[in-house]
PDB file of C-alpha atoms in Angstrom:
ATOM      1  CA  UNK I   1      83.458-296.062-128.896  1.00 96.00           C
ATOM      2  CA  UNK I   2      82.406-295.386-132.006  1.00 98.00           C
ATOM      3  CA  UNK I   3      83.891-296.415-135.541  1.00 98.00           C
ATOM      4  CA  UNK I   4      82.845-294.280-138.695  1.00 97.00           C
ATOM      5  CA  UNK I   5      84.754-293.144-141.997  1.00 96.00           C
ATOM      6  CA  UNK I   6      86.885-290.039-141.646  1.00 97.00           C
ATOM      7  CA  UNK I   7      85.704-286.586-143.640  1.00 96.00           C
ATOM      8  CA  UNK I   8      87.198-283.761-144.451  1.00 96.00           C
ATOM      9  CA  UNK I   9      86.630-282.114-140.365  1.00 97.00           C
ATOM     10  CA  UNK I  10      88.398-285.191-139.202  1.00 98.00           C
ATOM     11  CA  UNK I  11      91.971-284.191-141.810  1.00 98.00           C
ATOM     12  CA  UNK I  12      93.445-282.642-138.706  1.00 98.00           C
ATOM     13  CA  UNK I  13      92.915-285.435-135.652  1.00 98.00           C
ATOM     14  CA  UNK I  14      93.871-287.916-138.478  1.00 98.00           C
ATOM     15  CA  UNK I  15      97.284-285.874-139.223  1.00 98.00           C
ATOM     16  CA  UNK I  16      97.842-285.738-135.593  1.00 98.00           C
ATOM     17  CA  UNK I  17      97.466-289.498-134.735  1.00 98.00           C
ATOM     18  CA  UNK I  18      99.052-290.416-137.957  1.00 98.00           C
ATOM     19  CA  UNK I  19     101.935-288.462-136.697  1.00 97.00           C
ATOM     20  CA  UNK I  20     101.982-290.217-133.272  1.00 97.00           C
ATOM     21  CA  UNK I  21     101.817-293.221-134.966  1.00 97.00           C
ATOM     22  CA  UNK I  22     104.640-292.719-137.497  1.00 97.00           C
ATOM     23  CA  UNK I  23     107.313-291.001-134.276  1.00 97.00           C
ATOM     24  CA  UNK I  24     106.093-294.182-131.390  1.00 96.00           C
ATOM     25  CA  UNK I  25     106.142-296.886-134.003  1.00 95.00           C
ATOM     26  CA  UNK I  26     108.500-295.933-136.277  1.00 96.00           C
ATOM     27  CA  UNK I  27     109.315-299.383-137.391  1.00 96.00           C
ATOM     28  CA  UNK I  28     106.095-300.823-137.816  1.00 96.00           C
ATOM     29  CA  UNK I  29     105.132-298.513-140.818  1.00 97.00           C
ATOM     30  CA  UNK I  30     106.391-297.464-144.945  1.00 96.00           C
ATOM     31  CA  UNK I  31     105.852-293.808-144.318  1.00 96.00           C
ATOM     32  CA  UNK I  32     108.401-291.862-141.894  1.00 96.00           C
ATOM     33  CA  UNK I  33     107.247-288.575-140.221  1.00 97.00           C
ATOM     34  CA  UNK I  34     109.485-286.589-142.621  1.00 97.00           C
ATOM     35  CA  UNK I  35     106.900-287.467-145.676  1.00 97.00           C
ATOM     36  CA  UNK I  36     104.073-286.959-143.416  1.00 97.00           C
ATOM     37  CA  UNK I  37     105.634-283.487-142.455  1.00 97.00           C
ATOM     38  CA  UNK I  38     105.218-282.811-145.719  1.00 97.00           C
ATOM     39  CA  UNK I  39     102.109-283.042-146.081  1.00 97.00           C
ATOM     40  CA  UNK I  40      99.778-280.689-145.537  1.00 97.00           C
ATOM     41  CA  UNK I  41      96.220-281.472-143.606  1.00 97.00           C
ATOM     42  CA  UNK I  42      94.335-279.931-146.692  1.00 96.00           C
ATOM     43  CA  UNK I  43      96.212-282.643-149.030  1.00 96.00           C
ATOM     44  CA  UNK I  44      94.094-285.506-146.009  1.00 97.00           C
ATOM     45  CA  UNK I  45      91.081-283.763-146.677  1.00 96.00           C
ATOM     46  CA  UNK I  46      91.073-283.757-150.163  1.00 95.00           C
ATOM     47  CA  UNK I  47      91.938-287.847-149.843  1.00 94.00           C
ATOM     48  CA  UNK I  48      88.893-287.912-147.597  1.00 95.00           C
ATOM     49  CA  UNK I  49      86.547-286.088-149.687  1.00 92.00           C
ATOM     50  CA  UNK I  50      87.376-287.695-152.580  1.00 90.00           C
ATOM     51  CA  UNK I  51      87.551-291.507-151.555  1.00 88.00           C
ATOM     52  CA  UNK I  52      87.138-294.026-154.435  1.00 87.00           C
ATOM     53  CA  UNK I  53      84.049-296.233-154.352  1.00 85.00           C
ATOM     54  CA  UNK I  54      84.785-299.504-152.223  1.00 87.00           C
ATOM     55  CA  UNK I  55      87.818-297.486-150.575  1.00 94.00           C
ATOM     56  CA  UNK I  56      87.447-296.721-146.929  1.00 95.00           C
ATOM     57  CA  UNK I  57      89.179-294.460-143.899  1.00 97.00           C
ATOM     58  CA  UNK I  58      87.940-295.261-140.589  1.00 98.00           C
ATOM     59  CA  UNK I  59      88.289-293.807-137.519  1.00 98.00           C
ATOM     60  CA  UNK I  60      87.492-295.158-134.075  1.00 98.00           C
ATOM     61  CA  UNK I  61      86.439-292.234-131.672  1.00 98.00           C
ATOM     62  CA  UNK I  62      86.001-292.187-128.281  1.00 97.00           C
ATOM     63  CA  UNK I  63      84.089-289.303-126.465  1.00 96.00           C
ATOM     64  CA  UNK I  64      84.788-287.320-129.754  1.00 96.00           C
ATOM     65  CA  UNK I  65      88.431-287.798-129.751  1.00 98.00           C
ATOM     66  CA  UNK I  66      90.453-290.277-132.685  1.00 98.00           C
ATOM     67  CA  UNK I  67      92.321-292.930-130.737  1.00 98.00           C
ATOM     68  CA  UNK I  68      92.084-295.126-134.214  1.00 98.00           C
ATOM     69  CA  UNK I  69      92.539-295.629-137.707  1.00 98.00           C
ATOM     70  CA  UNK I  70      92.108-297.644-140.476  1.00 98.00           C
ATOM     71  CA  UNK I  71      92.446-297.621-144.412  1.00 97.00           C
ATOM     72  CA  UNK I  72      91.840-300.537-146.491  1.00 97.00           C
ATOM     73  CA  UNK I  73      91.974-299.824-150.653  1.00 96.00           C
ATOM     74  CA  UNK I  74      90.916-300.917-153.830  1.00 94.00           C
ATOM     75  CA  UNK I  75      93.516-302.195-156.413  1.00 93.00           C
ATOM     76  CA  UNK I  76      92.616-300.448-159.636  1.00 91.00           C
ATOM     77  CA  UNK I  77      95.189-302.412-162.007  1.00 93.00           C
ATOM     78  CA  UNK I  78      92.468-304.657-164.403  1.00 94.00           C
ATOM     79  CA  UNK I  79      94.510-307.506-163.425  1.00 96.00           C
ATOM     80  CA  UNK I  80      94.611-306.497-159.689  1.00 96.00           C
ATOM     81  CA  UNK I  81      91.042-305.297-158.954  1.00 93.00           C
ATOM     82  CA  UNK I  82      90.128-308.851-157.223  1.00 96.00           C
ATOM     83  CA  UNK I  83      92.252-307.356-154.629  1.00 97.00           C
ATOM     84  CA  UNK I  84      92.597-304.967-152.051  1.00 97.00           C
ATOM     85  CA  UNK I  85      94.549-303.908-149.363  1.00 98.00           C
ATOM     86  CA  UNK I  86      94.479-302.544-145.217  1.00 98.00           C
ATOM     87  CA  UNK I  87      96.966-300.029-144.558  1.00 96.00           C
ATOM     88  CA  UNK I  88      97.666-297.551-141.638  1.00 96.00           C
ATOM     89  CA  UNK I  89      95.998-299.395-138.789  1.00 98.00           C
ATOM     90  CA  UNK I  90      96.834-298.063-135.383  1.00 98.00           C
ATOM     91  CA  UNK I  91      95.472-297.402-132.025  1.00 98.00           C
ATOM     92  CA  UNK I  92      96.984-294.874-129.724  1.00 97.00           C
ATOM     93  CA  UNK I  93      98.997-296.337-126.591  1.00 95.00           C
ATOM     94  CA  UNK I  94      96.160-295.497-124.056  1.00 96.00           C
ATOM     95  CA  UNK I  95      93.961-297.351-125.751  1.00 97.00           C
ATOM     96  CA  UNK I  96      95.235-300.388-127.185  1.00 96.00           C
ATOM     97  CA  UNK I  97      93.931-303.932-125.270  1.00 95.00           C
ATOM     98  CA  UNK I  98      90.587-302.335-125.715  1.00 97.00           C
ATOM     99  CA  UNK I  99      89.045-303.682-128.787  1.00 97.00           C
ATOM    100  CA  UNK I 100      89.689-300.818-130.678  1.00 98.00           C
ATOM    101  CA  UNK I 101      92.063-302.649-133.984  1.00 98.00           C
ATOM    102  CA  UNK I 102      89.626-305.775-133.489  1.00 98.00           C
ATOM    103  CA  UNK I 103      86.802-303.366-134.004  1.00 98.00           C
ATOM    104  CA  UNK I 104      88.750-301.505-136.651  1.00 98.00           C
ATOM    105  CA  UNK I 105      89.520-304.582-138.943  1.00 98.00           C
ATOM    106  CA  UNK I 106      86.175-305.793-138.348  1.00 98.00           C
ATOM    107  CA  UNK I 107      84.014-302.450-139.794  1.00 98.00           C
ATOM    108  CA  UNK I 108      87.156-302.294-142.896  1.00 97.00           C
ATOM    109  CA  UNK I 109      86.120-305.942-143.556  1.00 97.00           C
ATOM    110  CA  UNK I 110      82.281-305.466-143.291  1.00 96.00           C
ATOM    111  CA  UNK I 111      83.063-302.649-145.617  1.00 94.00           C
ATOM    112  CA  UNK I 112      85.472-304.543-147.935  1.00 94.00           C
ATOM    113  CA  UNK I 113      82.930-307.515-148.408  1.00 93.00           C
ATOM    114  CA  UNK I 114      79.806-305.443-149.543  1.00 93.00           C
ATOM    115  CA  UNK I 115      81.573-305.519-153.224  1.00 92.00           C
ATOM    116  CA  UNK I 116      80.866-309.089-154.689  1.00 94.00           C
ATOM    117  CA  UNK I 117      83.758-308.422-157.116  1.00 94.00           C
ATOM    118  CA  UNK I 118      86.553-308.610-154.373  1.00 96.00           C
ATOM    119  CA  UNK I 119      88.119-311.761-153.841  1.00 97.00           C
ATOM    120  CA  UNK I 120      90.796-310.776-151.272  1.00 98.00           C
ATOM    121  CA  UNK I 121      92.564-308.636-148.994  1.00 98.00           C
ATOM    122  CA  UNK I 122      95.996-308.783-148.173  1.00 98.00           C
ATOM    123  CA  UNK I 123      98.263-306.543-145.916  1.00 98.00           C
ATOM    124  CA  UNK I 124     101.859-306.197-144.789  1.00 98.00           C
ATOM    125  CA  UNK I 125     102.590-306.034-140.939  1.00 98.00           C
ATOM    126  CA  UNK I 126     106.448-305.746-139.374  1.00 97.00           C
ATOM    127  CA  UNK I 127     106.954-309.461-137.607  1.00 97.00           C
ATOM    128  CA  UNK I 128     107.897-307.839-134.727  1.00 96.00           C
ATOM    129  CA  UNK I 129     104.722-306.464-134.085  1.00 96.00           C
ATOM    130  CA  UNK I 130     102.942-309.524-132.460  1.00 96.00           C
ATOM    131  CA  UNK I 131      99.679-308.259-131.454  1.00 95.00           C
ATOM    132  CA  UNK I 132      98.718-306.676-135.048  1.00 97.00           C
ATOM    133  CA  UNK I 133      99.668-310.249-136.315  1.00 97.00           C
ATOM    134  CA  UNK I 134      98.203-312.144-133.698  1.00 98.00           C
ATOM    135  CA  UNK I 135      94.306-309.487-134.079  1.00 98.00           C
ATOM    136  CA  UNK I 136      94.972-310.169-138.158  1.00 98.00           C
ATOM    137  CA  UNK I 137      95.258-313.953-137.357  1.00 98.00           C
ATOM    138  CA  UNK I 138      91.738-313.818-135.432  1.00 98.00           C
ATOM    139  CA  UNK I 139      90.034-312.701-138.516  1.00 98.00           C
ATOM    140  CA  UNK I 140      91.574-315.677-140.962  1.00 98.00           C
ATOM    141  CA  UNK I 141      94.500-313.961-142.243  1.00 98.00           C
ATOM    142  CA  UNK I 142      97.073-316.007-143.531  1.00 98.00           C
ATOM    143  CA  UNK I 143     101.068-315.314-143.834  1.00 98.00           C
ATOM    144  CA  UNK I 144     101.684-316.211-147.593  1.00 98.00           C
ATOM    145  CA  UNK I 145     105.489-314.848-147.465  1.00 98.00           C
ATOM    146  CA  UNK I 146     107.618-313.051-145.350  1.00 98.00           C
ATOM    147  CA  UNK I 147     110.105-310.084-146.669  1.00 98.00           C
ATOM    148  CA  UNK I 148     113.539-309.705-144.683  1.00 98.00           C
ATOM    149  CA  UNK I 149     114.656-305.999-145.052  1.00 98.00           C
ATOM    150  CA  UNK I 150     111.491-304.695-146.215  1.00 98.00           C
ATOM    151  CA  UNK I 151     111.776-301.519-144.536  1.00 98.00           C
ATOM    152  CA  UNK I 152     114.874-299.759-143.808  1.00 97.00           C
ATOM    153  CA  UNK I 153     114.334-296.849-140.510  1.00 96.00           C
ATOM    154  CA  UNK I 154     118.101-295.559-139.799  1.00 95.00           C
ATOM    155  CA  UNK I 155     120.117-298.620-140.080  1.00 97.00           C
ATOM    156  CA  UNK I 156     118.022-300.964-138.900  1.00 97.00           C
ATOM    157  CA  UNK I 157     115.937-303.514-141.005  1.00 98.00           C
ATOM    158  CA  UNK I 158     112.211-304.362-140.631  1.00 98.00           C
ATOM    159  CA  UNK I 159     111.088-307.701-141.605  1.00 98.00           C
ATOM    160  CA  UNK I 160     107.157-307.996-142.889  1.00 98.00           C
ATOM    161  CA  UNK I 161     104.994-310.711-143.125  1.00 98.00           C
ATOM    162  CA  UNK I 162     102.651-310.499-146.610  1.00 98.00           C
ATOM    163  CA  UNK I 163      99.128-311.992-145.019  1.00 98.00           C
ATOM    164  CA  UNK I 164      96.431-312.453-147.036  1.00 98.00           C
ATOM    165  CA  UNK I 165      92.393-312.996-146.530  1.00 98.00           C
ATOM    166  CA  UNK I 166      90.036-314.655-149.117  1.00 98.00           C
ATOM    167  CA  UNK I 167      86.664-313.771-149.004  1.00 95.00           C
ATOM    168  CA  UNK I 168      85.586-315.298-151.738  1.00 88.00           C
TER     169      UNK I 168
END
């Protein structure tokens, strides 16, 4: 396996596994397929090619194929830039119990903590899904509140847990 930040040839695999992601775990991300539909795999390419410093999308590849991702960014706000965040983790169904997320959160965070000036990274993960929380646990993330009806898929309500890391 190999874990490496996405360019503009990878747009396409990403749009694909995003797309798997967002139709078999519908409930475990803020984005439905309908807005991802709607975007077009030149609009990921430009996001790739043009990726802020300390911003990062990683891919985990396996015999040349994405089975992973990973985005962790930068807040920009002057009173937010201690901060950033990890969104869009997931690892196809085939390959999950792997390593793959442990390997994942571990290059984002390598990558996260080269910049003395962050202090923390936080991220939002549905409660129901138990292994995310239990891999973000492993690395010293904390729950610092919990959201009931954070997301709303059809009528059914998604609660989140806010977890946060401090790295300095």
């Amino acid at each position: 396996m190999e874990i490496r930040s996405l360019g503009e040839s990878d747009a396409a695999a990403w749009w694909q596994v995003r797309l798997e992601a967002l139709q078999a775990e519908p409930l475990a991300f803020g984005k439905a397929v309908e807005e991802l539909e709607g975007t077009s795999v030149e609009t990921i390419a430009g996001r790739f090619r043009d990726v802020a410093k300390g911003n990062c999308n990683l891919g985990a590849f396996e015999n040349g194929d994405l089975i992973g991702t990973a985005t962790f960014m930068r807040q920009t706000g002057l009173k937010e830039k201690h901060k950033g965040r990890i969104y869009a983790v997931y690892v196809s169904a085939a390959h999950r119990g792997k390593g793959v997320g442990k390997a994942l959160i571990a290059a984002v965070l390598e990558n996260a903590k080269q910049d003395p000036t962050l202090q923390q990274i936080l991220l939002s993960v549905a409660t129901s899904q138990t292994a995310a929380r239990k891999l973000y646990r492993s690395f010293g993330f904390e729950t610092f509140g919990t959201e009931p009806n954070a997301l709303k898929v059809g009528s059914v309500y998604v609660v989140e847990d806010h977890m946060i890391l401090r790295i300095r």
